[in-house]
Amino acid sequence: MTEKKLGGAGLRGQVAGQTALCTVGTQGSGLNYRGYDVDDLADNCIFEEVAHLILKGKLPNQAELDAYQDKLMSLRELPDALKIGLELIPASAHPMDVMRTGVSLLGNLEQETDFSQQQDAVDRILALLPAIVVYWYRFANDGIRVSTATGAKTIGGHFLHMLHGEAPSELHERVMNVSLILYAEHEFNASTFNGRVAASTLTDIHSVITGAIGTLRGPLHGGANEAAMEMIEQWNSPDEAEAAILQKLANKELIMGFGHAVYKEKDPRNAIIKKWSEKLSKEVGDQILYAVSVRCEEVMKREKGMFCNADFFHASAYKFMGIPTGLFTPIFVMSRVTGWAAHAFEQRANNRIIRPSAEYTGPEHRKVPPISQRS
Ligand code: COA
């Protein structure tokens, strides 16, 4: 699929609504959730604190955090009908399609019939997303029906535990928390905007999230972490990576994990995840992947003045934790569902259906000719 570029297309720089959730490229490091810098949140919080901040409007105190984690843990068991549905999906399916189908099926089993149920419905989705993808993945690939009763207190730890069949190390659980925090919210990005348009029709929350997952799947958006991994794992040395990147640039190919529609100087999430990727590369004794990634960053800076976005060093970080490439973008979903839902709540609270206009470029007004006179 190719992207058709029209003059002024892409709604770049246009204000399409209001939000109290997030600023991108205007304050502090460049990314703030409800006024808190993403660096600060990544250093000092676990993901559930940030989910609470985004969805409920405040950073939780200890009692609120404990109660929220307990609630999410109590919602992790997959309904039997959902397990049956997931078992029908072949191993060849894309994990993002599994996420989309899982949420859509859940919406049939546990319908949101009234907006007063929105927070509970979202907590249920948030709690179930790791199980939706891992249950399917382990069943389709290994024939194993994983237990969702891991006892892990964090969503990131729960995901890794189900995937690998054992509790993750403290380091890996920390990196998952950082990663989920970095991906949680990003203003009017494509998937969120899609979700807000859906929400503006006053549809149910499962439809909002299902549409957003489908939008995030594309390689120009969330799918870039997966596409970056597929690219960098082909190269066995930084020199090989440099030669290949130069060739790609000469061919005018896009280099996945670079560039951004809003940030012009840097993506503030990159330095954070890069630091953790380096730490993980040392932990696993990696000699290639991190060095290749750093060289790609240097070459893109030198040749194009371009910088890594959040997705680029996420690819190596996830790989070092033994996460299969196909599950990279689903992790993004496990996190961004908070942003999507909070935007839907905002839209519902002050709604007018989103319905922009188009510039018409078709034929002049005309009459339908008789069928015998048509070419
Ligand atoms: N590799 C090579 N060239 C790139 C590039 C990349 N990753 N990203 C942008 N460019 C080029 C564009 O082709 C364009 O060139 P042109 O002027 O000759 O047409 C120029 O840089 C300016 O592009 P820009 O307007 O800044 O990009 P955009 O806002 O249209 O698109 C992205 C933003 C993110 C979709 C785009 O940078 C991209 O496709 N990146 C790769 C996918 C990715 O990592 N997505 C995750 C985003 S978080």
mmCIF file with all atom_site columns, N, CA and C in Angstrom, residues 47 94-96 99 125-126 129-134 155-160 162-164 172-185 213 216-217 222-223 225-226 273 311 314-340:
data_model
loop_
_atom_site.group_PDB
_atom_site.id
_atom_site.type_symbol
_atom_site.label_atom_id
_atom_site.label_alt_id
_atom_site.label_comp_id
_atom_site.label_asym_id
_atom_site.label_entity_id
_atom_site.label_seq_id
_atom_site.pdbx_PDB_ins_code
_atom_site.Cartn_x
_atom_site.Cartn_y
_atom_site.Cartn_z
_atom_site.occupancy
_atom_site.B_iso_or_equiv
_atom_site.pdbx_formal_charge
_atom_site.auth_seq_id
_atom_site.auth_comp_id
_atom_site.auth_asym_id
_atom_site.auth_atom_id
_atom_site.pdbx_PDB_model_num
ATOM 1   N N  . PHE A 1 47  ? 3.450   1.623   35.460 1.00 0.00 ? 47  PHE A N  1
ATOM 2   C CA . PHE A 1 47  ? 2.451   1.953   34.445 1.00 0.00 ? 47  PHE A CA 1
ATOM 3   C C  . PHE A 1 47  ? 1.059   2.164   35.039 1.00 0.00 ? 47  PHE A C  1
ATOM 4   N N  . HIS A 1 94  ? -1.995  -12.165 12.154 1.00 0.00 ? 94  HIS A N  1
ATOM 5   C CA . HIS A 1 94  ? -1.153  -11.122 12.734 1.00 0.00 ? 94  HIS A CA 1
ATOM 6   C C  . HIS A 1 94  ? -1.637  -10.836 14.163 1.00 0.00 ? 94  HIS A C  1
ATOM 7   N N  . PRO A 1 95  ? -0.722  -10.778 15.140 1.00 0.00 ? 95  PRO A N  1
ATOM 8   C CA . PRO A 1 95  ? -1.146  -10.539 16.530 1.00 0.00 ? 95  PRO A CA 1
ATOM 9   C C  . PRO A 1 95  ? -1.979  -9.266  16.709 1.00 0.00 ? 95  PRO A C  1
ATOM 10  N N  . MET A 1 96  ? -1.784  -8.264  15.855 1.00 0.00 ? 96  MET A N  1
ATOM 11  C CA . MET A 1 96  ? -2.627  -7.066  15.974 1.00 0.00 ? 96  MET A CA 1
ATOM 12  C C  . MET A 1 96  ? -4.067  -7.374  15.565 1.00 0.00 ? 96  MET A C  1
ATOM 13  N N  . MET A 1 99  ? -5.610  -8.961  18.528 1.00 0.00 ? 99  MET A N  1
ATOM 14  C CA . MET A 1 99  ? -6.009  -7.945  19.522 1.00 0.00 ? 99  MET A CA 1
ATOM 15  C C  . MET A 1 99  ? -7.350  -7.313  19.113 1.00 0.00 ? 99  MET A C  1
ATOM 16  N N  . ILE A 1 125 ? -10.901 -4.159  29.670 1.00 0.00 ? 125 ILE A N  1
ATOM 17  C CA . ILE A 1 125 ? -10.099 -4.293  28.443 1.00 0.00 ? 125 ILE A CA 1
ATOM 18  C C  . ILE A 1 125 ? -8.613  -4.197  28.794 1.00 0.00 ? 125 ILE A C  1
ATOM 19  N N  . LEU A 1 126 ? -8.268  -3.205  29.606 1.00 0.00 ? 126 LEU A N  1
ATOM 20  C CA . LEU A 1 126 ? -6.867  -2.990  30.021 1.00 0.00 ? 126 LEU A CA 1
ATOM 21  C C  . LEU A 1 126 ? -6.315  -4.247  30.698 1.00 0.00 ? 126 LEU A C  1
ATOM 22  N N  . LEU A 1 129 ? -6.077  -7.336  27.867 1.00 0.00 ? 129 LEU A N  1
ATOM 23  C CA . LEU A 1 129 ? -5.309  -7.282  26.608 1.00 0.00 ? 129 LEU A CA 1
ATOM 24  C C  . LEU A 1 129 ? -4.067  -8.186  26.608 1.00 0.00 ? 129 LEU A C  1
ATOM 25  N N  . PRO A 1 130 ? -3.262  -8.209  27.682 1.00 0.00 ? 130 PRO A N  1
ATOM 26  C CA . PRO A 1 130 ? -2.090  -9.100  27.632 1.00 0.00 ? 130 PRO A CA 1
ATOM 27  C C  . PRO A 1 130 ? -2.505  -10.558 27.445 1.00 0.00 ? 130 PRO A C  1
ATOM 28  N N  . ALA A 1 131 ? -3.583  -10.957 28.143 1.00 0.00 ? 131 ALA A N  1
ATOM 29  C CA . ALA A 1 131 ? -4.029  -12.351 28.036 1.00 0.00 ? 131 ALA A CA 1
ATOM 30  C C  . ALA A 1 131 ? -4.583  -12.645 26.648 1.00 0.00 ? 131 ALA A C  1
ATOM 31  N N  . ILE A 1 132 ? -5.284  -11.685 26.063 1.00 0.00 ? 132 ILE A N  1
ATOM 32  C CA . ILE A 1 132 ? -5.852  -11.920 24.724 1.00 0.00 ? 132 ILE A CA 1
ATOM 33  C C  . ILE A 1 132 ? -4.749  -12.325 23.755 1.00 0.00 ? 132 ILE A C  1
ATOM 34  N N  . VAL A 1 133 ? -3.661  -11.558 23.734 1.00 0.00 ? 133 VAL A N  1
ATOM 35  C CA . VAL A 1 133 ? -2.640  -11.858 22.723 1.00 0.00 ? 133 VAL A CA 1
ATOM 36  C C  . VAL A 1 133 ? -1.783  -13.050 23.137 1.00 0.00 ? 133 VAL A C  1
ATOM 37  N N  . VAL A 1 134 ? -1.442  -13.159 24.427 1.00 0.00 ? 134 VAL A N  1
ATOM 38  C CA . VAL A 1 134 ? -0.545  -14.255 24.823 1.00 0.00 ? 134 VAL A CA 1
ATOM 39  C C  . VAL A 1 134 ? -1.283  -15.598 24.820 1.00 0.00 ? 134 VAL A C  1
ATOM 40  N N  . ILE A 1 155 ? 0.944   -4.932  34.911 1.00 0.00 ? 155 ILE A N  1
ATOM 41  C CA . ILE A 1 155 ? 0.513   -5.449  33.601 1.00 0.00 ? 155 ILE A CA 1
ATOM 42  C C  . ILE A 1 155 ? 1.729   -5.925  32.798 1.00 0.00 ? 155 ILE A C  1
ATOM 43  N N  . GLY A 1 156 ? 2.823   -5.184  32.886 1.00 0.00 ? 156 GLY A N  1
ATOM 44  C CA . GLY A 1 156 ? 4.035   -5.567  32.151 1.00 0.00 ? 156 GLY A CA 1
ATOM 45  C C  . GLY A 1 156 ? 4.590   -6.891  32.655 1.00 0.00 ? 156 GLY A C  1
ATOM 46  N N  . GLY A 1 157 ? 4.618   -7.065  33.979 1.00 0.00 ? 157 GLY A N  1
ATOM 47  C CA . GLY A 1 157 ? 5.112   -8.310  34.559 1.00 0.00 ? 157 GLY A CA 1
ATOM 48  C C  . GLY A 1 157 ? 4.189   -9.475  34.218 1.00 0.00 ? 157 GLY A C  1
ATOM 49  N N  . HIS A 1 158 ? 2.902   -9.214  34.226 1.00 0.00 ? 158 HIS A N  1
ATOM 50  C CA . HIS A 1 158 ? 1.887   -10.223 33.894 1.00 0.00 ? 158 HIS A CA 1
ATOM 51  C C  . HIS A 1 158 ? 2.077   -10.708 32.453 1.00 0.00 ? 158 HIS A C  1
ATOM 52  N N  . PHE A 1 159 ? 2.285   -9.772  31.549 1.00 0.00 ? 159 PHE A N  1
ATOM 53  C CA . PHE A 1 159 ? 2.494   -10.116 30.136 1.00 0.00 ? 159 PHE A CA 1
ATOM 54  C C  . PHE A 1 159 ? 3.725   -11.020 29.985 1.00 0.00 ? 159 PHE A C  1
ATOM 55  N N  . LEU A 1 160 ? 4.851   -10.599 30.570 1.00 0.00 ? 160 LEU A N  1
ATOM 56  C CA . LEU A 1 160 ? 6.082   -11.391 30.417 1.00 0.00 ? 160 LEU A CA 1
ATOM 57  C C  . LEU A 1 160 ? 5.940   -12.760 31.079 1.00 0.00 ? 160 LEU A C  1
ATOM 58  N N  . MET A 1 162 ? 3.187   -14.604 31.505 1.00 0.00 ? 162 MET A N  1
ATOM 59  C CA . MET A 1 162 ? 2.386   -15.507 30.668 1.00 0.00 ? 162 MET A CA 1
ATOM 60  C C  . MET A 1 162 ? 3.165   -15.940 29.429 1.00 0.00 ? 162 MET A C  1
ATOM 61  N N  . LEU A 1 163 ? 3.908   -15.000 28.856 1.00 0.00 ? 163 LEU A N  1
ATOM 62  C CA . LEU A 1 163 ? 4.638   -15.296 27.614 1.00 0.00 ? 163 LEU A CA 1
ATOM 63  C C  . LEU A 1 163 ? 5.741   -16.330 27.840 1.00 0.00 ? 163 LEU A C  1
ATOM 64  N N  . HIS A 1 164 ? 6.514   -16.130 28.917 1.00 0.00 ? 164 HIS A N  1
ATOM 65  C CA . HIS A 1 164 ? 7.686   -16.987 29.136 1.00 0.00 ? 164 HIS A CA 1
ATOM 66  C C  . HIS A 1 164 ? 7.443   -18.120 30.132 1.00 0.00 ? 164 HIS A C  1
ATOM 67  N N  . HIS A 1 172 ? 13.518  -6.681  33.820 1.00 0.00 ? 172 HIS A N  1
ATOM 68  C CA . HIS A 1 172 ? 12.580  -6.790  32.697 1.00 0.00 ? 172 HIS A CA 1
ATOM 69  C C  . HIS A 1 172 ? 11.215  -6.189  33.038 1.00 0.00 ? 172 HIS A C  1
ATOM 70  N N  . GLU A 1 173 ? 10.780  -6.400  34.272 1.00 0.00 ? 173 GLU A N  1
ATOM 71  C CA . GLU A 1 173 ? 9.488   -5.828  34.664 1.00 0.00 ? 173 GLU A CA 1
ATOM 72  C C  . GLU A 1 173 ? 9.576   -4.298  34.662 1.00 0.00 ? 173 GLU A C  1
ATOM 73  N N  . ARG A 1 174 ? 10.738  -3.789  35.073 1.00 0.00 ? 174 ARG A N  1
ATOM 74  C CA . ARG A 1 174 ? 10.930  -2.323  35.083 1.00 0.00 ? 174 ARG A CA 1
ATOM 75  C C  . ARG A 1 174 ? 10.885  -1.782  33.651 1.00 0.00 ? 174 ARG A C  1
ATOM 76  N N  . VAL A 1 175 ? 11.578  -2.469  32.746 1.00 0.00 ? 175 VAL A N  1
ATOM 77  C CA . VAL A 1 175 ? 11.601  -1.988  31.352 1.00 0.00 ? 175 VAL A CA 1
ATOM 78  C C  . VAL A 1 175 ? 10.191  -2.019  30.760 1.00 0.00 ? 175 VAL A C  1
ATOM 79  N N  . MET A 1 176 ? 9.440   -3.041  31.078 1.00 0.00 ? 176 MET A N  1
ATOM 80  C CA . MET A 1 176 ? 8.053   -3.090  30.586 1.00 0.00 ? 176 MET A CA 1
ATOM 81  C C  . MET A 1 176 ? 7.259   -1.905  31.122 1.00 0.00 ? 176 MET A C  1
ATOM 82  N N  . ASN A 1 177 ? 7.455   -1.581  32.388 1.00 0.00 ? 177 ASN A N  1
ATOM 83  C CA . ASN A 1 177 ? 6.750   -0.422  32.949 1.00 0.00 ? 177 ASN A CA 1
ATOM 84  C C  . ASN A 1 177 ? 7.126   0.861   32.223 1.00 0.00 ? 177 ASN A C  1
ATOM 85  N N  . VAL A 1 178 ? 8.428   1.026   31.989 1.00 0.00 ? 178 VAL A N  1
ATOM 86  C CA . VAL A 1 178 ? 8.884   2.232   31.283 1.00 0.00 ? 178 VAL A CA 1
ATOM 87  C C  . VAL A 1 178 ? 8.263   2.273   29.887 1.00 0.00 ? 178 VAL A C  1
ATOM 88  N N  . SER A 1 179 ? 8.332   1.154   29.196 1.00 0.00 ? 179 SER A N  1
ATOM 89  C CA . SER A 1 179 ? 7.820   1.097   27.828 1.00 0.00 ? 179 SER A CA 1
ATOM 90  C C  . SER A 1 179 ? 6.321   1.429   27.787 1.00 0.00 ? 179 SER A C  1
ATOM 91  N N  . LEU A 1 180 ? 5.560   0.838   28.689 1.00 0.00 ? 180 LEU A N  1
ATOM 92  C CA . LEU A 1 180 ? 4.111   1.095   28.708 1.00 0.00 ? 180 LEU A CA 1
ATOM 93  C C  . LEU A 1 180 ? 3.834   2.555   29.053 1.00 0.00 ? 180 LEU A C  1
ATOM 94  N N  . ILE A 1 181 ? 4.658   3.144   29.909 1.00 0.00 ? 181 ILE A N  1
ATOM 95  C CA . ILE A 1 181 ? 4.475   4.567   30.242 1.00 0.00 ? 181 ILE A CA 1
ATOM 96  C C  . ILE A 1 181 ? 4.756   5.435   29.004 1.00 0.00 ? 181 ILE A C  1
ATOM 97  N N  . LEU A 1 182 ? 5.826   5.102   28.285 1.00 0.00 ? 182 LEU A N  1
ATOM 98  C CA . LEU A 1 182 ? 6.191   5.924   27.119 1.00 0.00 ? 182 LEU A CA 1
ATOM 99  C C  . LEU A 1 182 ? 5.125   5.881   26.017 1.00 0.00 ? 182 LEU A C  1
ATOM 100 N N  . TYR A 1 183 ? 4.441   4.747   25.915 1.00 0.00 ? 183 TYR A N  1
ATOM 101 C CA . TYR A 1 183 ? 3.475   4.589   24.829 1.00 0.00 ? 183 TYR A CA 1
ATOM 102 C C  . TYR A 1 183 ? 2.041   4.989   25.218 1.00 0.00 ? 183 TYR A C  1
ATOM 103 N N  . ALA A 1 184 ? 1.823   5.414   26.460 1.00 0.00 ? 184 ALA A N  1
ATOM 104 C CA . ALA A 1 184 ? 0.444   5.500   26.966 1.00 0.00 ? 184 ALA A CA 1
ATOM 105 C C  . ALA A 1 184 ? -0.441  6.532   26.273 1.00 0.00 ? 184 ALA A C  1
ATOM 106 N N  . GLU A 1 185 ? 0.147   7.668   25.891 1.00 0.00 ? 185 GLU A N  1
ATOM 107 C CA . GLU A 1 185 ? -0.724  8.736   25.378 1.00 0.00 ? 185 GLU A CA 1
ATOM 108 C C  . GLU A 1 185 ? 0.089   9.647   24.455 1.00 0.00 ? 185 GLU A C  1
ATOM 109 N N  . ILE A 1 213 ? -7.206  0.133   17.307 1.00 0.00 ? 213 ILE A N  1
ATOM 110 C CA . ILE A 1 213 ? -6.201  -0.935  17.136 1.00 0.00 ? 213 ILE A CA 1
ATOM 111 C C  . ILE A 1 213 ? -5.896  -1.122  15.647 1.00 0.00 ? 213 ILE A C  1
ATOM 112 N N  . LEU A 1 216 ? -3.631  1.654   14.552 1.00 0.00 ? 216 LEU A N  1
ATOM 113 C CA . LEU A 1 216 ? -2.268  1.575   15.100 1.00 0.00 ? 216 LEU A CA 1
ATOM 114 C C  . LEU A 1 216 ? -1.426  0.532   14.370 1.00 0.00 ? 216 LEU A C  1
ATOM 115 N N  . ARG A 1 217 ? -2.101  -0.460  13.793 1.00 0.00 ? 217 ARG A N  1
ATOM 116 C CA . ARG A 1 217 ? -1.411  -1.595  13.175 1.00 0.00 ? 217 ARG A CA 1
ATOM 117 C C  . ARG A 1 217 ? -0.469  -1.187  12.032 1.00 0.00 ? 217 ARG A C  1
ATOM 118 N N  . GLY A 1 222 ? 2.028   2.568   14.804 1.00 0.00 ? 222 GLY A N  1
ATOM 119 C CA . GLY A 1 222 ? 2.582   1.646   15.808 1.00 0.00 ? 222 GLY A CA 1
ATOM 120 C C  . GLY A 1 222 ? 3.372   0.502   15.218 1.00 0.00 ? 222 GLY A C  1
ATOM 121 N N  . GLY A 1 223 ? 2.989   0.085   14.014 1.00 0.00 ? 223 GLY A N  1
ATOM 122 C CA . GLY A 1 223 ? 3.668   -1.044  13.382 1.00 0.00 ? 223 GLY A CA 1
ATOM 123 C C  . GLY A 1 223 ? 5.133   -0.782  13.098 1.00 0.00 ? 223 GLY A C  1
ATOM 124 N N  . ASN A 1 225 ? 7.634   -0.276  15.155 1.00 0.00 ? 225 ASN A N  1
ATOM 125 C CA . ASN A 1 225 ? 8.618   -0.983  15.998 1.00 0.00 ? 225 ASN A CA 1
ATOM 126 C C  . ASN A 1 225 ? 8.908   -2.376  15.436 1.00 0.00 ? 225 ASN A C  1
ATOM 127 N N  . GLU A 1 226 ? 7.850   -2.986  14.936 1.00 0.00 ? 226 GLU A N  1
ATOM 128 C CA . GLU A 1 226 ? 7.993   -4.308  14.319 1.00 0.00 ? 226 GLU A CA 1
ATOM 129 C C  . GLU A 1 226 ? 8.788   -4.203  13.005 1.00 0.00 ? 226 GLU A C  1
ATOM 130 N N  . ILE A 1 273 ? 14.104  5.087   26.235 1.00 0.00 ? 273 ILE A N  1
ATOM 131 C CA . ILE A 1 273 ? 14.095  3.651   25.912 1.00 0.00 ? 273 ILE A CA 1
ATOM 132 C C  . ILE A 1 273 ? 15.479  3.207   25.407 1.00 0.00 ? 273 ILE A C  1
ATOM 133 N N  . ASP A 1 311 ? 9.789   4.251   18.546 1.00 0.00 ? 311 ASP A N  1
ATOM 134 C CA . ASP A 1 311 ? 9.738   2.849   18.144 1.00 0.00 ? 311 ASP A CA 1
ATOM 135 C C  . ASP A 1 311 ? 11.101  2.213   17.917 1.00 0.00 ? 311 ASP A C  1
ATOM 136 N N  . HIS A 1 314 ? 12.870  0.688   20.954 1.00 0.00 ? 314 HIS A N  1
ATOM 137 C CA . HIS A 1 314 ? 11.950  -0.284  21.537 1.00 0.00 ? 314 HIS A CA 1
ATOM 138 C C  . HIS A 1 314 ? 12.176  -1.656  20.896 1.00 0.00 ? 314 HIS A C  1
ATOM 139 N N  . ALA A 1 315 ? 12.483  -1.656  19.604 1.00 0.00 ? 315 ALA A N  1
ATOM 140 C CA . ALA A 1 315 ? 12.643  -2.931  18.895 1.00 0.00 ? 315 ALA A CA 1
ATOM 141 C C  . ALA A 1 315 ? 13.726  -3.775  19.563 1.00 0.00 ? 315 ALA A C  1
ATOM 142 N N  . SER A 1 316 ? 14.920  -3.210  19.758 1.00 0.00 ? 316 SER A N  1
ATOM 143 C CA . SER A 1 316 ? 15.997  -4.010  20.374 1.00 0.00 ? 316 SER A CA 1
ATOM 144 C C  . SER A 1 316 ? 15.690  -4.323  21.829 1.00 0.00 ? 316 SER A C  1
ATOM 145 N N  . ALA A 1 317 ? 15.095  -3.359  22.548 1.00 0.00 ? 317 ALA A N  1
ATOM 146 C CA . ALA A 1 317 ? 14.781  -3.612  23.970 1.00 0.00 ? 317 ALA A CA 1
ATOM 147 C C  . ALA A 1 317 ? 13.854  -4.821  24.097 1.00 0.00 ? 317 ALA A C  1
ATOM 148 N N  . TYR A 1 318 ? 12.822  -4.864  23.278 1.00 0.00 ? 318 TYR A N  1
ATOM 149 C CA . TYR A 1 318 ? 11.881  -5.993  23.350 1.00 0.00 ? 318 TYR A CA 1
ATOM 150 C C  . TYR A 1 318 ? 12.586  -7.305  22.969 1.00 0.00 ? 318 TYR A C  1
ATOM 151 N N  . LYS A 1 319 ? 13.413  -7.224  21.927 1.00 0.00 ? 319 LYS A N  1
ATOM 152 C CA . LYS A 1 319 ? 14.117  -8.434  21.472 1.00 0.00 ? 319 LYS A CA 1
ATOM 153 C C  . LYS A 1 319 ? 14.978  -9.003  22.605 1.00 0.00 ? 319 LYS A C  1
ATOM 154 N N  . PHE A 1 320 ? 15.678  -8.108  23.325 1.00 0.00 ? 320 PHE A N  1
ATOM 155 C CA . PHE A 1 320 ? 16.553  -8.563  24.414 1.00 0.00 ? 320 PHE A CA 1
ATOM 156 C C  . PHE A 1 320 ? 15.760  -9.235  25.535 1.00 0.00 ? 320 PHE A C  1
ATOM 157 N N  . MET A 1 321 ? 14.470  -8.921  25.625 1.00 0.00 ? 321 MET A N  1
ATOM 158 C CA . MET A 1 321 ? 13.647  -9.564  26.661 1.00 0.00 ? 321 MET A CA 1
ATOM 159 C C  . MET A 1 321 ? 12.946  -10.815 26.127 1.00 0.00 ? 321 MET A C  1
ATOM 160 N N  . GLY A 1 322 ? 13.358  -11.252 24.937 1.00 0.00 ? 322 GLY A N  1
ATOM 161 C CA . GLY A 1 322 ? 12.825  -12.493 24.375 1.00 0.00 ? 322 GLY A CA 1
ATOM 162 C C  . GLY A 1 322 ? 11.398  -12.385 23.866 1.00 0.00 ? 322 GLY A C  1
ATOM 163 N N  . ILE A 1 323 ? 10.986  -11.161 23.526 1.00 0.00 ? 323 ILE A N  1
ATOM 164 C CA . ILE A 1 323 ? 9.613   -10.979 23.031 1.00 0.00 ? 323 ILE A CA 1
ATOM 165 C C  . ILE A 1 323 ? 9.605   -11.175 21.514 1.00 0.00 ? 323 ILE A C  1
ATOM 166 N N  . PRO A 1 324 ? 8.727   -12.042 20.993 1.00 0.00 ? 324 PRO A N  1
ATOM 167 C CA . PRO A 1 324 ? 8.667   -12.235 19.540 1.00 0.00 ? 324 PRO A CA 1
ATOM 168 C C  . PRO A 1 324 ? 8.268   -10.934 18.829 1.00 0.00 ? 324 PRO A C  1
ATOM 169 N N  . THR A 1 325 ? 8.844   -10.710 17.665 1.00 0.00 ? 325 THR A N  1
ATOM 170 C CA . THR A 1 325 ? 8.630   -9.444  16.953 1.00 0.00 ? 325 THR A CA 1
ATOM 171 C C  . THR A 1 325 ? 7.147   -9.140  16.724 1.00 0.00 ? 325 THR A C  1
ATOM 172 N N  . GLY A 1 326 ? 6.369   -10.150 16.413 1.00 0.00 ? 326 GLY A N  1
ATOM 173 C CA . GLY A 1 326 ? 4.945   -9.929  16.139 1.00 0.00 ? 326 GLY A CA 1
ATOM 174 C C  . GLY A 1 326 ? 4.182   -9.382  17.341 1.00 0.00 ? 326 GLY A C  1
ATOM 175 N N  . LEU A 1 327 ? 4.745   -9.523  18.538 1.00 0.00 ? 327 LEU A N  1
ATOM 176 C CA . LEU A 1 327 ? 4.044   -9.029  19.729 1.00 0.00 ? 327 LEU A CA 1
ATOM 177 C C  . LEU A 1 327 ? 4.455   -7.603  20.106 1.00 0.00 ? 327 LEU A C  1
ATOM 178 N N  . PHE A 1 328 ? 5.355   -6.993  19.331 1.00 0.00 ? 328 PHE A N  1
ATOM 179 C CA . PHE A 1 328 ? 5.803   -5.635  19.681 1.00 0.00 ? 328 PHE A CA 1
ATOM 180 C C  . PHE A 1 328 ? 4.635   -4.633  19.651 1.00 0.00 ? 328 PHE A C  1
ATOM 181 N N  . THR A 1 329 ? 3.920   -4.590  18.535 1.00 0.00 ? 329 THR A N  1
ATOM 182 C CA . THR A 1 329 ? 2.849   -3.590  18.430 1.00 0.00 ? 329 THR A CA 1
ATOM 183 C C  . THR A 1 329 ? 1.696   -3.892  19.395 1.00 0.00 ? 329 THR A C  1
ATOM 184 N N  . PRO A 1 330 ? 1.359   -5.164  19.635 1.00 0.00 ? 330 PRO A N  1
ATOM 185 C CA . PRO A 1 330 ? 0.362   -5.430  20.681 1.00 0.00 ? 330 PRO A CA 1
ATOM 186 C C  . PRO A 1 330 ? 0.745   -4.861  22.051 1.00 0.00 ? 330 PRO A C  1
ATOM 187 N N  . ILE A 1 331 ? 2.026   -4.780  22.380 1.00 0.00 ? 331 ILE A N  1
ATOM 188 C CA . ILE A 1 331 ? 2.401   -4.163  23.667 1.00 0.00 ? 331 ILE A CA 1
ATOM 189 C C  . ILE A 1 331 ? 2.000   -2.680  23.640 1.00 0.00 ? 331 ILE A C  1
ATOM 190 N N  . PHE A 1 332 ? 2.207   -2.055  22.508 1.00 0.00 ? 332 PHE A N  1
ATOM 191 C CA . PHE A 1 332 ? 1.801   -0.655  22.312 1.00 0.00 ? 332 PHE A CA 1
ATOM 192 C C  . PHE A 1 332 ? 0.287   -0.533  22.610 1.00 0.00 ? 332 PHE A C  1
ATOM 193 N N  . VAL A 1 333 ? -0.497  -1.487  22.120 1.00 0.00 ? 333 VAL A N  1
ATOM 194 C CA . VAL A 1 333 ? -1.948  -1.463  22.368 1.00 0.00 ? 333 VAL A CA 1
ATOM 195 C C  . VAL A 1 333 ? -2.248  -1.551  23.864 1.00 0.00 ? 333 VAL A C  1
ATOM 196 N N  . MET A 1 334 ? -1.527  -2.465  24.559 1.00 0.00 ? 334 MET A N  1
ATOM 197 C CA . MET A 1 334 ? -1.763  -2.660  26.007 1.00 0.00 ? 334 MET A CA 1
ATOM 198 C C  . MET A 1 334 ? -1.605  -1.353  26.769 1.00 0.00 ? 334 MET A C  1
ATOM 199 N N  . SER A 1 335 ? -0.779  -0.480  26.244 1.00 0.00 ? 335 SER A N  1
ATOM 200 C CA . SER A 1 335 ? -0.507  0.810   26.878 1.00 0.00 ? 335 SER A CA 1
ATOM 201 C C  . SER A 1 335 ? -1.433  1.910   26.357 1.00 0.00 ? 335 SER A C  1
ATOM 202 N N  . ARG A 1 336 ? -1.467  2.081   25.031 1.00 0.00 ? 336 ARG A N  1
ATOM 203 C CA . ARG A 1 336 ? -2.191  3.208   24.419 1.00 0.00 ? 336 ARG A CA 1
ATOM 204 C C  . ARG A 1 336 ? -3.697  3.110   24.636 1.00 0.00 ? 336 ARG A C  1
ATOM 205 N N  . VAL A 1 337 ? -4.177  1.935   25.004 1.00 0.00 ? 337 VAL A N  1
ATOM 206 C CA . VAL A 1 337 ? -5.610  1.804   25.301 1.00 0.00 ? 337 VAL A CA 1
ATOM 207 C C  . VAL A 1 337 ? -6.030  2.816   26.366 1.00 0.00 ? 337 VAL A C  1
ATOM 208 N N  . THR A 1 338 ? -5.107  3.187   27.250 1.00 0.00 ? 338 THR A N  1
ATOM 209 C CA . THR A 1 338 ? -5.442  4.197   28.269 1.00 0.00 ? 338 THR A CA 1
ATOM 210 C C  . THR A 1 338 ? -5.699  5.549   27.607 1.00 0.00 ? 338 THR A C  1
ATOM 211 N N  . GLY A 1 339 ? -4.805  5.938   26.704 1.00 0.00 ? 339 GLY A N  1
ATOM 212 C CA . GLY A 1 339 ? -4.981  7.210   26.001 1.00 0.00 ? 339 GLY A CA 1
ATOM 213 C C  . GLY A 1 339 ? -6.240  7.203   25.144 1.00 0.00 ? 339 GLY A C  1
ATOM 214 N N  . TRP A 1 340 ? -6.439  6.126   24.393 1.00 0.00 ? 340 TRP A N  1
ATOM 215 C CA . TRP A 1 340 ? -7.634  6.053   23.542 1.00 0.00 ? 340 TRP A CA 1
ATOM 216 C C  . TRP A 1 340 ? -8.896  6.210   24.375 1.00 0.00 ? 340 TRP A C  1
#
